Structures are given as structure tokens and as C-alpha cells.
Tab-separated table of C-alpha atoms and ligand atoms in Angstrom:
chain	number	residue	atom	x	y	z
J	23	MET	CA	0.000	0.000	0.000
J	24	VAL	CA	1.516	3.309	-1.032
J	25	ARG	CA	-1.342	5.770	-1.325
J	26	PHE	CA	-4.083	6.068	1.297
J	27	ALA	CA	-2.460	3.341	3.391
J	28	GLU	CA	-4.131	4.810	6.461
J	29	ARG	CA	-7.659	4.231	5.152
J	30	SER	CA	-9.716	1.192	6.087
J	31	SER	CA	-11.991	1.276	3.027
J	32	HIS	CA	-12.067	2.463	-0.559
J	33	HIS	CA	-14.980	3.373	-2.831
J	34	VAL	CA	-15.356	1.644	-6.158
J	35	PHE	CA	-18.276	2.685	-8.348
J	36	LEU	CA	-19.761	-0.152	-10.407
J	37	GLU	CA	-20.903	1.528	-13.614
J	38	PRO	CA	-23.000	-0.507	-16.085
J	39	GLU	CA	-21.485	0.026	-19.534
J	40	SER	CA	-24.567	-0.655	-21.645
J	41	HIS	CA	-28.210	-1.735	-21.630
J	42	GLU	CA	-27.292	-4.526	-24.054
J	43	SER	CA	-24.571	-6.264	-22.009
J	44	ASP	CA	-23.760	-7.169	-18.431
J	45	TRP	CA	-20.363	-5.407	-18.591
J	46	VAL	CA	-19.599	-3.243	-15.604
J	47	TYR	CA	-16.824	-0.650	-15.391
J	48	CYS	CA	-15.142	-0.594	-11.973
J	49	ASN	CA	-14.466	3.090	-11.502
J	50	GLY	CA	-11.859	3.591	-8.788
J	51	ILE	CA	-9.433	0.724	-9.333
J	52	ALA	CA	-6.590	2.190	-11.328
J	53	THR	CA	-4.118	-0.644	-11.383
J	54	SER	CA	-1.575	-2.558	-13.429
J	55	LEU	CA	-0.970	-5.263	-10.833
J	56	PRO	CA	-0.718	-8.889	-12.072
J	57	ARG	CA	-3.916	-10.521	-13.277
J	58	ASP	CA	-4.332	-12.895	-10.335
J	59	VAL	CA	-4.128	-9.904	-7.970
J	60	GLN	CA	-6.743	-8.007	-10.017
J	61	ASP	CA	-9.024	-11.076	-9.901
J	62	ALA	CA	-8.676	-11.227	-6.121
J	63	VAL	CA	-9.346	-7.488	-5.750
J	64	VAL	CA	-12.505	-7.564	-7.869
J	65	ARG	CA	-13.874	-10.782	-6.402
J	66	GLY	CA	-13.182	-9.508	-2.923
J	67	MET	CA	-15.700	-6.690	-3.346
J	68	PRO	CA	-19.229	-7.175	-2.000
J	69	GLY	CA	-21.512	-8.512	-4.761
J	70	CYS	CA	-18.628	-9.347	-7.096
J	71	SER	CA	-17.515	-12.744	-5.817
J	72	ARG	CA	-18.326	-14.433	-9.162
J	73	ALA	CA	-17.270	-11.581	-11.436
J	74	HIS	CA	-15.062	-12.201	-14.488
J	75	ILE	CA	-12.686	-9.540	-15.667
J	76	LEU	CA	-13.147	-8.880	-19.365
J	77	MET	CA	-10.321	-6.363	-19.654
J	78	TYR	CA	-7.529	-6.207	-17.147
J	79	GLY	CA	-6.029	-2.912	-16.045
J	80	TYR	CA	-2.695	-2.079	-17.647
J	81	ALA	CA	-0.048	0.594	-17.373
J	82	VAL	CA	0.807	2.999	-20.160
J	83	GLU	CA	4.444	3.965	-20.272
J	84	TYR	CA	5.864	6.816	-22.289
J	85	ASP	CA	8.903	9.027	-22.478
J	86	MET	CA	8.683	12.663	-21.539
J	87	VAL	CA	10.853	15.749	-21.568
J	88	ARG	CA	11.800	17.186	-18.189
J	89	PRO	CA	10.683	20.669	-17.069
J	90	HIS	CA	14.129	22.129	-17.695
J	91	GLN	CA	14.045	20.971	-21.309
J	92	ILE	CA	11.240	23.232	-22.579
J	93	HIS	CA	10.329	26.925	-22.485
J	94	ALA	CA	6.910	28.171	-21.354
J	95	THR	CA	6.260	28.778	-25.071
J	96	THR	CA	6.383	24.923	-25.498
J	97	MET	CA	9.557	25.225	-27.625
J	98	THR	CA	12.329	22.818	-26.684
J	99	ARG	CA	15.496	24.367	-25.367
J	100	LEU	CA	17.694	22.053	-27.352
J	101	VAL	CA	16.159	22.379	-30.809
J	102	ASP	CA	14.980	25.810	-31.911
J	103	GLY	CA	11.684	25.561	-33.769
J	104	LEU	CA	10.676	22.214	-32.235
J	105	PHE	CA	7.519	22.581	-30.156
J	106	LEU	CA	6.095	19.887	-27.886
J	107	ALA	CA	2.598	19.499	-26.486
J	108	GLY	CA	0.694	16.977	-24.409
J	109	GLN	CA	1.808	13.802	-22.727
J	110	ILE	CA	5.366	14.244	-23.943
J	111	ASN	CA	5.547	17.252	-21.585
J	112	GLY	CA	4.472	15.114	-18.641
J	113	THR	CA	0.751	15.900	-18.581
J	114	SER	CA	-2.264	13.647	-18.698
J	115	GLY	CA	-5.655	14.588	-20.097
J	116	TYR	CA	-7.481	15.762	-23.172
J	117	GLU	CA	-7.783	19.398	-22.125
J	118	GLU	CA	-4.161	19.542	-21.018
J	119	ALA	CA	-3.016	18.182	-24.394
J	120	GLY	CA	-5.457	20.446	-26.244
J	121	GLY	CA	-4.356	23.592	-24.406
J	122	GLN	CA	-0.702	22.946	-25.044
J	123	GLY	CA	-1.391	21.952	-28.638
J	124	TRP	CA	-3.055	25.285	-29.251
J	125	LEU	CA	-0.108	27.200	-27.786
J	126	ALA	CA	2.474	25.052	-29.558
J	127	GLY	CA	0.706	25.509	-32.892
J	128	LEU	CA	0.427	29.248	-32.463
J	129	ASN	CA	4.057	29.637	-31.420
J	130	ALA	CA	5.300	27.347	-34.185
J	131	ALA	CA	3.485	29.560	-36.705
J	132	ARG	CA	4.959	32.672	-35.086
J	133	PHE	CA	8.426	31.154	-35.051
J	134	ALA	CA	8.147	30.261	-38.736
J	135	THR	CA	7.263	33.869	-39.585
J	136	ASP	CA	9.850	35.480	-37.286
J	137	VAL	CA	7.355	36.840	-34.756
J	138	GLU	CA	8.061	36.811	-31.000
J	139	PRO	CA	6.546	33.750	-29.297
J	140	ILE	CA	3.815	34.267	-26.739
J	141	THR	CA	3.435	33.027	-23.174
J	142	LEU	CA	0.369	33.392	-20.978
J	143	GLY	CA	0.606	34.676	-17.399
J	144	ARG	CA	-0.657	32.726	-14.396
J	145	ASP	CA	-3.137	35.552	-13.848
J	146	LEU	CA	-4.479	35.360	-17.388
J	147	ALA	CA	-5.334	31.764	-18.256
J	148	TYR	CA	-5.202	28.202	-16.972
J	149	ILE	CA	-2.944	27.397	-19.941
J	150	GLY	CA	-0.530	29.935	-18.444
J	151	VAL	CA	-0.662	28.259	-15.032
J	152	MET	CA	-0.076	24.867	-16.628
J	153	LEU	CA	2.927	25.900	-18.728
J	154	ASP	CA	4.479	27.766	-15.819
J	155	ASP	CA	4.088	24.691	-13.609
J	156	LEU	CA	5.522	22.484	-16.349
J	157	VAL	CA	8.723	24.519	-16.636
J	158	THR	CA	9.283	25.101	-12.917
J	159	ARG	CA	8.214	21.907	-11.151
J	160	THR	CA	9.518	18.408	-11.560
J	161	PRO	CA	6.394	16.250	-11.689
J	162	VAL	CA	6.168	13.176	-9.507
J	163	GLU	CA	3.087	11.963	-11.346
J	164	PRO	CA	1.358	12.924	-14.616
J	165	TYR	CA	0.347	16.577	-14.392
J	166	ARG	CA	-3.341	17.430	-14.386
J	167	MET	CA	-4.646	20.952	-14.617
J	168	PHE	CA	-6.671	21.309	-11.430
J	169	THR	CA	-8.277	24.676	-10.772
J	170	SER	CA	-6.695	24.511	-7.312
J	171	ARG	CA	-3.271	25.019	-8.927
J	172	ALA	CA	-4.177	28.598	-9.860
J	173	GLU	CA	-3.595	31.222	-7.194
J	174	TYR	CA	-5.760	33.812	-9.005
J	175	ARG	CA	-8.915	31.717	-9.329
J	176	LEU	CA	-11.218	34.705	-8.864
J	177	LEU	CA	-9.806	36.224	-12.032
J	178	LEU	CA	-9.710	32.989	-14.020
J	179	ARG	CA	-13.448	32.419	-14.064
J	180	ALA	CA	-15.297	30.518	-16.747
J	181	ASP	CA	-17.748	33.409	-17.203
J	182	ASN	CA	-15.035	35.966	-18.038
J	183	THR	CA	-12.904	33.843	-20.403
J	184	ALA	CA	-13.964	35.937	-23.400
J	185	ASP	CA	-13.032	39.191	-21.609
J	186	ARG	CA	-9.607	37.884	-20.613
J	187	LEU	CA	-8.618	36.332	-23.900
J	188	THR	CA	-10.575	37.648	-26.892
J	189	PRO	CA	-8.639	40.942	-27.219
J	190	LEU	CA	-5.375	38.960	-27.143
J	191	ALA	CA	-6.689	36.362	-29.562
J	192	ARG	CA	-7.601	39.235	-31.903
J	193	GLU	CA	-4.045	40.531	-31.667
J	194	TRP	CA	-2.630	37.047	-32.339
J	195	GLY	CA	-4.960	36.516	-35.277
J	196	THR	CA	-6.556	33.371	-33.892
J	197	ILE	CA	-10.233	34.385	-33.975
J	198	SER	CA	-12.641	35.233	-36.764
J	199	ASP	CA	-14.029	38.721	-37.427
J	200	GLU	CA	-17.452	37.361	-36.534
J	201	ARG	CA	-16.277	36.295	-33.092
J	202	TRP	CA	-14.584	39.646	-32.557
J	203	THR	CA	-17.804	41.452	-33.455
J	204	ARG	CA	-19.726	39.309	-30.972
J	205	TYR	CA	-17.173	40.160	-28.295
J	206	ARG	CA	-17.495	43.888	-28.974
J	207	VAL	CA	-21.253	43.558	-28.467
J	208	ARG	CA	-20.647	41.845	-25.123
J	209	GLU	CA	-18.117	44.507	-24.136
J	210	ALA	CA	-20.619	47.285	-24.856
J	211	ARG	CA	-23.334	45.464	-22.928
J	212	ILE	CA	-21.094	45.029	-19.882
J	213	GLU	CA	-20.312	48.734	-19.951
J	214	HIS	CA	-24.019	49.557	-20.246
J	215	LEU	CA	-24.915	47.258	-17.320
J	216	ASN	CA	-22.172	48.700	-15.127
J	217	THR	CA	-23.346	52.246	-15.818
J	218	ALA	CA	-26.961	51.307	-15.057
J	219	LEU	CA	-25.923	49.505	-11.873
J	220	ASP	CA	-23.887	52.453	-10.624
J	221	ALA	CA	-26.770	54.860	-11.236
J	222	ALA	CA	-29.502	52.742	-9.603
J	223	ARG	CA	-30.693	53.064	-6.014
J	224	ILE	CA	-32.901	50.698	-4.121
J	225	ASP	CA	-34.801	51.789	-0.992
J	226	GLY	CA	-32.566	54.840	-0.959
J	227	LYS	CA	-29.362	52.778	-0.958
J	228	PRO	CA	-26.946	52.622	-3.904
J	229	LEU	CA	-27.554	49.372	-5.814
J	230	ARG	CA	-23.796	48.799	-6.041
J	231	ASP	CA	-23.752	48.265	-2.252
J	232	VAL	CA	-26.831	46.053	-2.235
J	233	VAL	CA	-25.494	43.631	-4.905
J	234	ARG	CA	-22.561	42.715	-2.663
J	235	ARG	CA	-24.836	40.654	-0.433
J	236	PRO	CA	-24.124	36.987	-1.147
J	237	GLU	CA	-27.827	36.155	-1.433
J	238	PHE	CA	-28.302	38.707	-4.223
J	239	THR	CA	-28.727	36.813	-7.523
J	240	ALA	CA	-28.432	37.542	-11.235
J	241	ALA	CA	-32.227	37.237	-11.444
J	242	ASP	CA	-32.566	39.995	-8.798
J	243	LEU	CA	-30.210	42.240	-10.710
J	244	ALA	CA	-32.010	41.614	-13.997
J	245	ARG	CA	-35.367	42.425	-12.416
J	246	ILE	CA	-34.177	45.636	-10.796
J	247	LEU	CA	-32.435	46.922	-13.909
J	248	ASN	CA	-35.188	45.593	-16.183
J	249	GLU	CA	-32.590	43.699	-18.196
J	250	GLN	CA	-32.118	40.117	-19.384
J	251	ALA	CA	-30.251	37.786	-17.004
J	252	ASP	CA	-27.717	36.902	-19.695
J	253	ARG	CA	-24.035	35.948	-19.490
J	254	ALA	CA	-22.812	39.542	-19.493
J	255	LEU	CA	-25.036	40.298	-16.517
J	256	THR	CA	-23.666	37.253	-14.655
J	257	THR	CA	-20.137	38.552	-15.187
J	258	VAL	CA	-21.042	42.065	-14.039
J	259	LEU	CA	-22.573	40.672	-10.851
J	260	ALA	CA	-19.644	38.310	-10.159
J	261	ASP	CA	-17.176	41.183	-10.600
J	262	ARG	CA	-19.153	43.275	-8.095
J	263	GLN	CA	-19.633	40.514	-5.555
J	264	TYR	CA	-15.952	39.559	-5.537
J	265	GLU	CA	-14.793	43.165	-5.951
J	266	GLY	CA	-12.777	43.317	-2.723
J	267	TYR	CA	-10.984	40.032	-3.292
J	268	ILE	CA	-10.398	40.787	-6.962
J	269	ALA	CA	-8.837	44.156	-6.070
J	270	ARG	CA	-6.539	42.379	-3.622
J	271	GLN	CA	-5.470	39.820	-6.248
J	272	ARG	CA	-4.860	42.572	-8.805
J	273	ALA	CA	-2.732	44.505	-6.317
J	274	GLU	CA	-0.688	41.354	-5.679
J	275	ILE	CA	-0.242	40.781	-9.439
J	276	LYS	CA	0.839	44.408	-9.895
J	277	ARG	CA	3.318	44.098	-7.044
J	278	GLN	CA	4.891	41.065	-8.682
J	279	ALA	CA	4.587	42.209	-12.306
J	280	ALA	CA	8.020	43.762	-12.684
J	281	MET	CA	9.661	40.705	-11.188
J	282	GLU	CA	7.449	38.274	-13.085
J	283	THR	CA	8.497	39.262	-16.587
J	284	ARG	CA	12.061	40.447	-15.984
J	285	ARG	CA	14.265	38.303	-18.166
J	286	ILE	CA	17.296	36.405	-16.942
J	287	PRO	CA	20.094	36.379	-19.558
J	288	GLY	CA	20.772	32.863	-20.832
J	289	ASP	CA	24.538	33.123	-20.249
J	290	ILE	CA	24.552	33.736	-16.487
J	291	ASP	CA	26.847	31.412	-14.546
J	292	PHE	CA	24.830	30.841	-11.377
J	293	HIS	CA	27.620	28.893	-9.679
J	294	ALA	CA	29.873	31.952	-10.013
J	295	ILE	CA	27.499	34.166	-8.008
J	296	SER	CA	29.091	34.438	-4.600
J	297	GLY	CA	26.642	34.086	-1.757
J	298	LEU	CA	24.121	32.125	-3.797
J	299	ARG	CA	23.355	28.850	-2.047
J	300	LYS	CA	24.553	25.722	-3.861
J	301	GLU	CA	21.048	24.237	-3.984
J	302	ALA	CA	19.709	27.414	-5.621
J	303	ALA	CA	22.593	27.602	-8.122
J	304	GLU	CA	21.964	23.981	-9.060
J	305	ALA	CA	18.216	24.477	-9.559
J	306	LEU	CA	18.798	27.642	-11.605
J	307	THR	CA	21.448	25.980	-13.767
J	308	ARG	CA	19.270	22.950	-14.335
J	309	PHE	CA	16.025	24.765	-15.140
J	310	ARG	CA	17.520	27.907	-16.727
J	311	PRO	CA	14.385	29.968	-15.988
J	312	ASP	CA	13.628	32.617	-18.620
J	313	THR	CA	12.228	35.101	-16.107
J	314	LEU	CA	12.628	36.050	-12.457
J	315	GLY	CA	9.017	34.956	-11.957
J	316	GLN	CA	9.838	31.415	-13.037
J	317	ALA	CA	13.050	31.417	-10.981
J	318	GLY	CA	11.140	32.304	-7.812
J	319	ARG	CA	8.839	29.311	-8.223
J	320	LEU	CA	11.619	26.738	-8.530
J	321	ALA	CA	11.933	24.299	-5.656
J	322	GLY	CA	15.289	25.057	-4.005
J	323	VAL	CA	15.234	28.807	-4.670
J	324	ASN	CA	14.230	30.909	-1.651
J	325	PRO	CA	13.437	34.648	-1.269
J	326	ALA	CA	17.010	35.450	-0.166
J	327	ASP	CA	18.364	33.817	-3.345
J	328	MET	CA	15.915	35.908	-5.349
J	329	THR	CA	17.105	39.126	-3.699
J	330	LEU	CA	20.668	38.244	-4.619
J	331	LEU	CA	19.659	37.417	-8.173
J	332	VAL	CA	17.949	40.801	-8.558
J	333	VAL	CA	21.112	42.536	-7.307
J	334	ILE	CA	23.206	40.639	-9.859
J	335	LEU	CA	20.797	41.455	-12.711
J	336	ASP	CA	20.770	45.135	-11.682
J	337	ARG	CA	24.554	45.165	-11.651
J	338	ARG	CA	24.759	43.561	-15.096
J	339	ARG	CA	22.247	46.074	-16.433
J	340	ARG	CA	24.295	48.979	-15.051
J	341	GLU	CA	27.529	47.551	-16.459
J	342	SER	CA	26.088	47.050	-19.924
J	343	ALA	CA	24.441	50.493	-19.960
K	401	FAD	C1	-7.273	4.215	-21.247
K	401	FAD	C2	-7.111	5.701	-21.131
K	401	FAD	C3	-8.159	6.464	-20.664
K	401	FAD	C4	-8.050	7.838	-20.565
K	401	FAD	N1	-9.105	8.564	-20.110
K	401	FAD	C5	-9.045	9.911	-20.065
K	401	FAD	C6	-10.169	10.676	-19.676
K	401	FAD	O1	-11.244	10.161	-19.347
K	401	FAD	N2	-10.052	12.042	-19.641
K	401	FAD	C7	-8.895	12.672	-20.003
K	401	FAD	O2	-8.857	13.887	-19.973
K	401	FAD	N3	-7.817	11.958	-20.384
K	401	FAD	C8	-7.842	10.601	-20.429
K	401	FAD	N4	-6.734	9.882	-20.830
K	401	FAD	C9	-5.477	10.592	-21.127
K	401	FAD	C10	-5.509	11.226	-22.510
K	401	FAD	O3	-6.020	10.320	-23.446
K	401	FAD	C11	-4.074	11.586	-22.941
K	401	FAD	O4	-3.394	12.251	-21.907
K	401	FAD	C12	-4.097	12.493	-24.166
K	401	FAD	O5	-4.843	11.901	-25.193
K	401	FAD	C13	-2.678	12.744	-24.626
K	401	FAD	O6	-2.697	13.454	-25.839
K	401	FAD	P1	-1.370	13.618	-26.668
K	401	FAD	O7	-1.749	14.370	-27.902
K	401	FAD	O8	-0.299	14.160	-25.820
K	401	FAD	O9	-0.902	12.136	-27.024
K	401	FAD	P2	-1.628	11.038	-27.873
K	401	FAD	O10	-3.098	11.251	-27.906
K	401	FAD	O11	-1.086	9.729	-27.401
K	401	FAD	O12	-1.091	11.354	-29.339
K	401	FAD	C14	0.190	10.976	-29.771
K	401	FAD	C15	0.058	10.608	-31.249
K	401	FAD	O13	1.348	10.452	-31.807
K	401	FAD	C16	1.331	9.315	-32.650
K	401	FAD	N5	2.726	8.865	-32.777
K	401	FAD	C17	3.497	8.253	-31.848
K	401	FAD	N6	4.714	7.991	-32.354
K	401	FAD	C18	4.723	8.476	-33.610
K	401	FAD	C19	5.700	8.538	-34.639
K	401	FAD	N7	6.920	8.029	-34.461
K	401	FAD	N8	5.351	9.101	-35.793
K	401	FAD	C20	4.123	9.620	-35.986
K	401	FAD	N9	3.163	9.606	-35.047
K	401	FAD	C21	3.456	9.036	-33.889
K	401	FAD	C22	0.428	8.329	-31.946
K	401	FAD	O14	-0.073	7.373	-32.824
K	401	FAD	C23	-0.673	9.276	-31.420
K	401	FAD	O15	-1.709	9.469	-32.347
K	401	FAD	C24	-6.832	8.482	-20.945
K	401	FAD	C25	-5.761	7.720	-21.422
K	401	FAD	C26	-5.895	6.330	-21.520
K	401	FAD	C27	-4.735	5.535	-22.059
């Protein structure tokens, strides 16, 4: 027993596969143990003592690149112009592969036409969180993009995806004119709703204060403003209800922004920096982070190492000026 050794029971969901057969999928037994062990496990479950296994569990093995071998653009460090996406980068999942595939395709096209590659910030998109994790953390198991991995979850909401990414997608040339037009309509509607909300009062109180109550719903807002409870209205309400927390997250992002994107020259010899701890120099040499933001998230690099790194970068900048 390796995982959950302390537990005395484990749930397995028996899911009928079809109306036409008596096949049952045992959801919850991920295993590649030998067949006789799998037989014993299945037959040991209540109600399954006479079950036959039609397809045994098996392991899928594949090679992967390590985090220090790719950039957050998905381009390999070793071969310029070679972009990798999906399981080969250590992830598991359709969405994970799809997200990286989109970025890899876009950056490959940009590379081929001599345009700067793009990366997405952790505060902008889950794809950004995923790529940043992939280049700064050595995975101990296949990486899955859980929402809990994002520190700015209040900004990365499903309802505001279009607002976060459509203007950028327009710039990158990855959306149609039709989609852009639809976005501009949404943008105008959000502005209209915000103006109406700010102007409205209810029982003498400003509506913008009233909407902050957690029990206040989109239907309430629609009724009061005499508007449709559409997606734009949901976003406007969410932005108002989380306003305080969102402001705090934005302030934090702003505080870190300069550090986040400041580039680390590729030729720095970290071992030659006096005062830098050996563990930090090793992590930095191994991962070769492109930015200070990435460097700060490496295991083995602490805030004191970061302070020293900033001093060294400042000195280099002064010397080359
Ligand atoms: C049984 C099973 C169930 C799963 N269930 C889920 C699930 O429910 N939800 C989920 O999100 N994920 C699930 N996954 C994981 C998900 O399928 C993978 O993580 C995802 O498909 C990986 O996509 P990819 O593009 O990186 O790789 P792949 O989809 O494996 O694509 C790699 C492609 O490269 C081709 N290829 C390999 N070598 C060469 C070569 N030399 N030349 C040319 N082509 C080559 C292969 O034929 C393949 O088409 C499951 C995986 C398995 C095995």
C-alpha cells in the first residue's frame, strides 16, 4: 500500500457500460498489478464474488521531456523551432493536451514567420498556469490541470474567459471577425450594465452596495435593472460581488509584475554568483528559468536567493548600460 495506506476502506463505483450487455466498469481501481491480484481485488468486493474480468487494467508507459528541457512557449530548449505538447511534456488529459497543442501551434506559426513567441501569465489563463508549472516543477506523477493550482482563481473564471482572452486572440490573429464582433457587443453590454448599476438606487441605498450581499442573484439584478439575465449580466454581478478580493489579487499581481516578466540572460553562470546557495545555483542551472518569476517558483530557490539574483541582474544592467 503506497497511497491512502491509512484508510480502512475504498470506494469503487460499479458503472454498467450498456443496456445490451452485463459489462460493468469498476471506476476507482486504477491498477496494473498482475492478473491474479486483479481477480482477487474484484472478487473480494461485496456482490462481485463471481465476477469475471473482461479487460484487465494495464499501465501505459511513455517518455517525456523534463521541465528544464522546454520553455513556457512549449519550444524545446535544445532544438529551436521544435515545439512539444501533451503527454510528452508530462501531462495527462485531453484538455491539457489540447491547451498545449493550441499554444504550440500558435508559437510554431509565429516562429516560422519570425514573430516573437507568446506566453500566458498565471493571472491570465489556466494554460498559463499549466505551462508555468511544467517549466518550474519536476512532476512526480502525470500533471493534471486542477483549478486549485491557480492562485488567481477569482480572475480565471469561466464566465469571463472571453473578456480575458478575446482581445489577445484578436491581436494574435486566432479568432474570426465574426467572433470579434460578438465580443465587442458583449463589451458594450457590460459597460451599459455597469453604468446602469452604478446609477440605480434601491430603498434609498446605492444598488452597487446592495449587490454585494451573497444572497443577491443575477435574477434579482435583472429584475431591478429591467434587463435580461444573460451571461454579461452574470459577469457584471460576479465582478461586483468579488470586488474586494479581486482588487486584492490585482494589487498582488501588480506588485509582482516587474519581477514576473524580468528576463534572466541565458549566459549567467549561477555557480559563479558568490553568496548564492549551492542548492539554488543547481536548480537555476538545471532549469535555466527565462524570467525572475519562473526562478522564484523553482523548488530550491528561496526569497534570499531571489534578492541576490535581482542585485546581480541590476549590476549587469548597469555595467552594460
Ligand atoms: C485508457 C485511457 C483512458 C483515458 N481517459 C481519459 C479521460 O477520461 N479524460 C482525459 O482527460 N484523459 C484521459 N486519458 C489521457 C488522454 O487520453 C491523454 O493524456 C491524451 O490523449 C494525450 O494526448 P497527446 O496528444 O499528448 O498524445 P496522444 O493522444 O497519445 O497522441 C500521440 C500521437 O502520436 C502518434 N505517434 C506516436 N509515435 C509516432 C511517430 N513516431 N510518428 C508519428 N506519429 C506518432 C500516436 O499514434 C498518437 O496518435 C486516458 C488515457 C488512456 C490511455
